mmCIF file of C-alpha atoms and ligand atoms in Angstrom:
data_model
loop_
_atom_site.group_PDB
_atom_site.id
_atom_site.type_symbol
_atom_site.label_atom_id
_atom_site.label_comp_id
_atom_site.label_asym_id
_atom_site.label_seq_id
_atom_site.Cartn_x
_atom_site.Cartn_y
_atom_site.Cartn_z
ATOM 1 C CA UNK M 21 -19.629 -23.522 -65.854
ATOM 2 C CA UNK M 22 -22.122 -24.212 -68.621
ATOM 3 C CA UNK M 23 -20.632 -24.653 -72.095
ATOM 4 C CA UNK M 24 -22.078 -22.907 -75.118
ATOM 5 C CA UNK M 25 -21.621 -23.345 -78.860
ATOM 6 C CA UNK M 26 -22.476 -20.290 -80.936
ATOM 7 C CA UNK M 27 -23.806 -20.973 -84.450
ATOM 8 C CA UNK M 28 -23.547 -18.079 -86.910
ATOM 9 C CA UNK M 29 -23.621 -17.640 -90.684
ATOM 10 C CA UNK M 30 -22.690 -13.976 -90.956
ATOM 11 C CA UNK M 31 -21.155 -10.954 -89.344
ATOM 12 C CA UNK M 32 -21.056 -12.285 -85.781
ATOM 13 C CA UNK M 33 -21.760 -9.072 -83.885
ATOM 14 C CA UNK M 34 -24.016 -11.007 -81.500
ATOM 15 C CA UNK M 35 -21.253 -13.564 -80.930
ATOM 16 C CA UNK M 36 -18.984 -10.637 -80.050
ATOM 17 C CA UNK M 37 -21.517 -9.189 -77.606
ATOM 18 C CA UNK M 38 -21.977 -12.550 -75.876
ATOM 19 C CA UNK M 39 -18.214 -13.080 -75.706
ATOM 20 C CA UNK M 40 -17.642 -9.640 -74.180
ATOM 21 C CA UNK M 41 -20.389 -10.101 -71.641
ATOM 22 C CA UNK M 42 -18.766 -13.386 -70.579
ATOM 23 C CA UNK M 43 -15.346 -11.835 -70.393
ATOM 24 C CA UNK M 44 -16.780 -9.156 -68.111
ATOM 25 C CA UNK M 45 -18.022 -11.955 -65.834
ATOM 26 C CA UNK M 46 -21.705 -11.249 -66.469
ATOM 27 C CA UNK M 47 -22.560 -14.730 -67.780
ATOM 28 C CA UNK M 48 -21.535 -17.869 -65.907
ATOM 29 C CA UNK M 49 -20.660 -19.891 -68.959
ATOM 30 C CA UNK M 50 -17.928 -20.349 -71.518
ATOM 31 C CA UNK M 51 -17.984 -20.477 -75.298
ATOM 32 C CA UNK M 52 -16.584 -23.868 -76.352
ATOM 33 C CA UNK M 53 -16.552 -23.060 -80.047
ATOM 34 C CA UNK M 54 -18.169 -21.166 -82.881
ATOM 35 C CA UNK M 55 -19.768 -23.143 -85.664
ATOM 36 C CA UNK M 56 -20.404 -21.610 -89.080
ATOM 37 C CA UNK M 57 -21.785 -23.023 -92.306
ATOM 38 C CA UNK M 58 -20.216 -20.243 -94.411
ATOM 39 C CA UNK M 59 -16.554 -20.062 -95.499
ATOM 40 C CA UNK M 60 -16.467 -16.260 -95.558
ATOM 41 C CA UNK M 61 -18.555 -15.456 -92.465
ATOM 42 C CA UNK M 62 -17.349 -12.401 -90.528
ATOM 43 C CA UNK M 63 -17.757 -14.369 -87.303
ATOM 44 C CA UNK M 64 -14.697 -16.477 -88.227
ATOM 45 C CA UNK M 65 -12.199 -13.622 -87.796
ATOM 46 C CA UNK M 66 -14.019 -12.315 -84.742
ATOM 47 C CA UNK M 67 -13.745 -15.722 -83.018
ATOM 48 C CA UNK M 68 -10.143 -16.336 -84.089
ATOM 49 C CA UNK M 69 -9.040 -12.953 -82.824
ATOM 50 C CA UNK M 70 -10.198 -13.877 -79.307
ATOM 51 C CA UNK M 71 -8.874 -17.459 -79.528
ATOM 52 C CA UNK M 72 -12.215 -19.237 -79.656
ATOM 53 C CA UNK M 73 -12.089 -22.374 -81.844
ATOM 54 C CA UNK M 74 -14.068 -22.070 -85.079
ATOM 55 C CA UNK M 75 -15.417 -24.987 -87.099
ATOM 56 C CA UNK M 76 -16.778 -24.530 -90.603
ATOM 57 C CA UNK M 77 -18.784 -27.142 -92.488
ATOM 58 C CA UNK M 78 -21.044 -26.642 -95.505
ATOM 59 C CA UNK M 79 -24.214 -28.697 -95.710
ATOM 60 C CA UNK M 80 -23.762 -29.094 -99.471
ATOM 61 C CA UNK M 81 -20.671 -31.222 -98.823
ATOM 62 C CA UNK M 82 -22.820 -33.839 -97.090
ATOM 63 C CA UNK M 83 -25.367 -36.305 -98.441
ATOM 64 C CA UNK M 84 -28.134 -34.735 -96.375
ATOM 65 C CA UNK M 85 -28.890 -32.422 -93.444
ATOM 66 C CA UNK M 86 -28.798 -35.502 -91.217
ATOM 67 C CA UNK M 87 -25.185 -36.362 -92.115
ATOM 68 C CA UNK M 88 -24.213 -32.671 -91.816
ATOM 69 C CA UNK M 89 -25.721 -32.419 -88.351
ATOM 70 C CA UNK M 90 -24.219 -35.736 -87.219
ATOM 71 C CA UNK M 91 -20.807 -34.199 -87.854
ATOM 72 C CA UNK M 92 -21.780 -31.116 -85.838
ATOM 73 C CA UNK M 93 -23.123 -33.372 -83.088
ATOM 74 C CA UNK M 94 -19.715 -35.058 -82.816
ATOM 75 C CA UNK M 95 -18.179 -31.656 -82.038
ATOM 76 C CA UNK M 96 -20.923 -30.838 -79.525
ATOM 77 C CA UNK M 97 -20.337 -34.156 -77.767
ATOM 78 C CA UNK M 98 -16.563 -33.791 -77.847
ATOM 79 C CA UNK M 99 -16.802 -30.405 -76.079
ATOM 80 C CA UNK M 100 -19.722 -31.518 -73.857
ATOM 81 C CA UNK M 101 -21.739 -28.491 -74.941
ATOM 82 C CA UNK M 102 -24.817 -27.684 -72.821
ATOM 83 C CA UNK M 103 -26.560 -25.068 -74.992
ATOM 84 C CA UNK M 104 -26.552 -24.152 -78.683
ATOM 85 C CA UNK M 105 -26.924 -20.413 -79.213
ATOM 86 C CA UNK M 106 -28.002 -19.423 -82.706
ATOM 87 C CA UNK M 107 -26.827 -15.919 -83.597
ATOM 88 C CA UNK M 108 -27.563 -15.214 -87.229
ATOM 89 C CA UNK M 109 -27.476 -18.906 -88.206
ATOM 90 C CA UNK M 110 -29.348 -18.922 -91.503
ATOM 91 C CA UNK M 111 -30.500 -22.544 -91.581
ATOM 92 C CA UNK M 112 -33.355 -24.532 -90.175
ATOM 93 C CA UNK M 113 -32.119 -26.886 -87.467
ATOM 94 C CA UNK M 114 -32.919 -30.530 -88.259
ATOM 95 C CA UNK M 115 -34.119 -33.498 -86.273
ATOM 96 C CA UNK M 116 -30.608 -34.743 -85.412
ATOM 97 C CA UNK M 117 -29.731 -31.652 -83.374
ATOM 98 C CA UNK M 118 -33.273 -30.960 -82.163
ATOM 99 C CA UNK M 119 -33.653 -34.406 -80.614
ATOM 100 C CA UNK M 120 -30.211 -34.329 -78.953
ATOM 101 C CA UNK M 121 -30.602 -30.749 -77.654
ATOM 102 C CA UNK M 122 -34.295 -30.556 -76.798
ATOM 103 C CA UNK M 123 -35.038 -27.186 -75.154
ATOM 104 C CA UNK M 124 -31.323 -26.376 -75.266
ATOM 105 C CA UNK M 125 -31.186 -24.507 -78.587
ATOM 106 C CA UNK M 126 -32.153 -20.823 -78.646
ATOM 107 C CA UNK M 127 -32.305 -18.183 -81.350
ATOM 108 C CA UNK M 128 -32.521 -14.397 -81.574
ATOM 109 C CA UNK M 129 -34.833 -12.866 -84.154
ATOM 110 C CA UNK M 130 -35.073 -9.120 -84.888
ATOM 111 C CA UNK M 131 -38.869 -8.713 -84.644
ATOM 112 C CA UNK M 132 -41.645 -9.287 -82.154
ATOM 113 C CA UNK M 133 -42.567 -12.824 -83.220
ATOM 114 C CA UNK M 134 -44.885 -14.133 -84.509
ATOM 115 C CA UNK M 135 -44.825 -10.926 -86.577
ATOM 116 C CA UNK M 136 -42.239 -10.743 -89.366
ATOM 117 C CA UNK M 137 -40.705 -14.214 -89.201
ATOM 118 C CA UNK M 138 -38.132 -15.242 -91.796
ATOM 119 C CA UNK M 139 -35.598 -13.199 -93.703
ATOM 120 C CA UNK M 140 -35.233 -9.400 -93.565
ATOM 121 C CA UNK M 141 -37.447 -9.061 -90.493
ATOM 122 C CA UNK M 142 -36.314 -5.481 -89.886
ATOM 123 C CA UNK M 143 -37.124 -4.487 -93.472
ATOM 124 C CA UNK M 144 -40.479 -6.258 -93.281
ATOM 125 C CA UNK M 145 -41.410 -4.321 -90.130
ATOM 126 C CA UNK M 146 -40.153 -1.011 -91.556
ATOM 127 C CA UNK M 147 -42.174 -1.414 -94.745
ATOM 128 C CA UNK M 148 -45.276 -2.294 -92.723
ATOM 129 C CA UNK M 149 -44.975 1.125 -91.007
ATOM 130 C CA UNK M 150 -45.312 -0.355 -87.521
ATOM 131 C CA UNK M 151 -44.867 2.041 -84.596
ATOM 132 C CA UNK M 152 -43.089 -0.550 -82.481
ATOM 133 C CA UNK M 153 -41.063 -3.594 -83.368
ATOM 134 C CA UNK M 154 -38.399 -5.407 -81.381
ATOM 135 C CA UNK M 155 -36.461 -8.543 -80.649
ATOM 136 C CA UNK M 156 -37.463 -12.076 -79.690
ATOM 137 C CA UNK M 157 -35.379 -14.807 -78.112
ATOM 138 C CA UNK M 158 -37.027 -18.205 -78.469
ATOM 139 C CA UNK M 159 -36.403 -21.922 -78.203
ATOM 140 C CA UNK M 160 -35.761 -23.482 -81.575
ATOM 141 C CA UNK M 161 -38.068 -26.060 -83.086
ATOM 142 C CA UNK M 162 -38.365 -27.461 -86.615
ATOM 143 C CA UNK M 163 -40.176 -24.378 -87.948
ATOM 144 C CA UNK M 164 -38.907 -21.025 -89.156
ATOM 145 C CA UNK M 165 -38.800 -18.729 -86.078
ATOM 146 C CA UNK M 166 -41.682 -20.621 -84.461
ATOM 147 C CA UNK M 167 -40.449 -22.104 -81.145
ATOM 148 C CA UNK M 168 -41.697 -21.106 -77.678
ATOM 149 C CA UNK M 169 -40.843 -17.501 -76.789
ATOM 150 C CA UNK M 170 -38.411 -16.951 -73.901
ATOM 151 C CA UNK M 171 -38.191 -13.140 -73.868
ATOM 152 C CA UNK M 172 -39.035 -10.114 -75.984
ATOM 153 C CA UNK M 173 -37.820 -6.528 -76.055
ATOM 154 C CA UNK M 174 -39.780 -3.701 -77.662
ATOM 155 C CA UNK M 175 -37.972 -1.184 -79.904
ATOM 156 C CA UNK M 176 -39.820 1.961 -80.976
ATOM 157 C CA UNK M 177 -39.858 3.136 -84.572
ATOM 158 C CA UNK M 178 -39.468 6.925 -84.524
ATOM 159 C CA UNK M 179 -41.346 9.137 -87.005
ATOM 160 C CA UNK M 180 -38.089 10.098 -88.739
ATOM 161 C CA UNK M 181 -36.683 6.549 -88.708
ATOM 162 C CA UNK M 182 -34.855 5.202 -91.770
ATOM 163 C CA UNK M 183 -34.267 1.530 -92.444
ATOM 164 C CA UNK M 184 -30.579 2.096 -91.626
ATOM 165 C CA UNK M 185 -31.266 3.828 -88.316
ATOM 166 C CA UNK M 186 -33.789 1.143 -87.345
ATOM 167 C CA UNK M 187 -31.336 -1.637 -88.181
ATOM 168 C CA UNK M 188 -28.591 0.036 -86.170
ATOM 169 C CA UNK M 189 -30.908 0.560 -83.197
ATOM 170 C CA UNK M 190 -32.176 -3.025 -83.221
ATOM 171 C CA UNK M 191 -28.638 -4.401 -83.382
ATOM 172 C CA UNK M 192 -27.552 -2.174 -80.479
ATOM 173 C CA UNK M 193 -30.431 -3.466 -78.384
ATOM 174 C CA UNK M 194 -29.766 -7.083 -79.422
ATOM 175 C CA UNK M 195 -26.208 -6.805 -78.136
ATOM 176 C CA UNK M 196 -27.483 -5.931 -74.671
ATOM 177 C CA UNK M 197 -30.573 -8.131 -74.650
ATOM 178 C CA UNK M 198 -29.199 -11.477 -75.898
ATOM 179 C CA UNK M 199 -26.410 -11.696 -73.284
ATOM 180 C CA UNK M 200 -28.980 -10.923 -70.548
ATOM 181 C CA UNK M 201 -31.313 -13.694 -71.691
ATOM 182 C CA UNK M 202 -28.406 -16.141 -71.950
ATOM 183 C CA UNK M 203 -27.279 -15.187 -68.444
ATOM 184 C CA UNK M 204 -30.725 -16.137 -67.090
ATOM 185 C CA UNK M 205 -30.874 -19.309 -69.154
ATOM 186 C CA UNK M 206 -27.549 -20.703 -67.958
ATOM 187 C CA UNK M 207 -28.148 -19.849 -64.322
ATOM 188 C CA UNK M 208 -31.464 -21.757 -64.103
HETATM 189 C C1 GRF V 25 -29.286 -10.477 -85.981
HETATM 190 O O1 GRF V 25 -30.079 -9.386 -86.362
HETATM 191 C C2 GRF V 25 -30.139 -11.575 -85.432
HETATM 192 O O2 GRF V 25 -31.292 -11.139 -84.766
HETATM 193 C C3 GRF V 25 -30.534 -12.334 -86.677
HETATM 194 O O3 GRF V 25 -29.401 -12.287 -87.500
HETATM 195 C C4 GRF V 25 -28.623 -11.123 -87.187
HETATM 196 C C5 GRF V 25 -27.225 -11.590 -86.910
HETATM 197 O O4 GRF V 25 -26.314 -10.515 -86.814
HETATM 198 N N1 GRF V 25 -30.988 -13.665 -86.365
HETATM 199 P P1 GRF V 25 -24.810 -10.807 -86.385
HETATM 200 O O5 GRF V 25 -24.244 -11.840 -87.370
HETATM 201 O O6 GRF V 25 -24.807 -11.331 -84.986
HETATM 202 O O7 GRF V 25 -24.108 -9.500 -86.498
#
């Protein structure tokens, strides 16, 4: 069984989807722990309620990103984690984790990269009046949403779409798509 660590800064709905897919036996892996950099992240209660260990550390409490990530690396080593799965982790990953987990850190981004990288990707796409947008899962490198693309899923923008309906639709698709990509990744 491959071991995963999920990194999230927010709500954690993608964590939940991955967890449920594993519980249903669809992914041959286990979640060792959830890591969050935010004290009030919704993912904390979601993880606790299904008995997954949660670790919270804030980068501002460390001298630098390097010291912050060395502490995270200790946890990853302790649990012998194979892959880091970013799911709404709102920080650039630094050299300490990138060099230890080369090609073993992935992220989900709610647009068809390289279009609409960075924050509020769904809003950016909506305001650009695109007819299709989507979801990208990619390997993480030092850039913002720039690593090699693993898989993409197109989501259509309907003529009567609102920002709220588009957000809801993209999240629904993410919750199916991310577990599928992870399933393929861990079974390679
Ligand atoms: C998702 O839209 C994901 O694509 C992006 O951040 C959001 C996280 O949502 N990277 P959640 O915290 O998993 O609900």
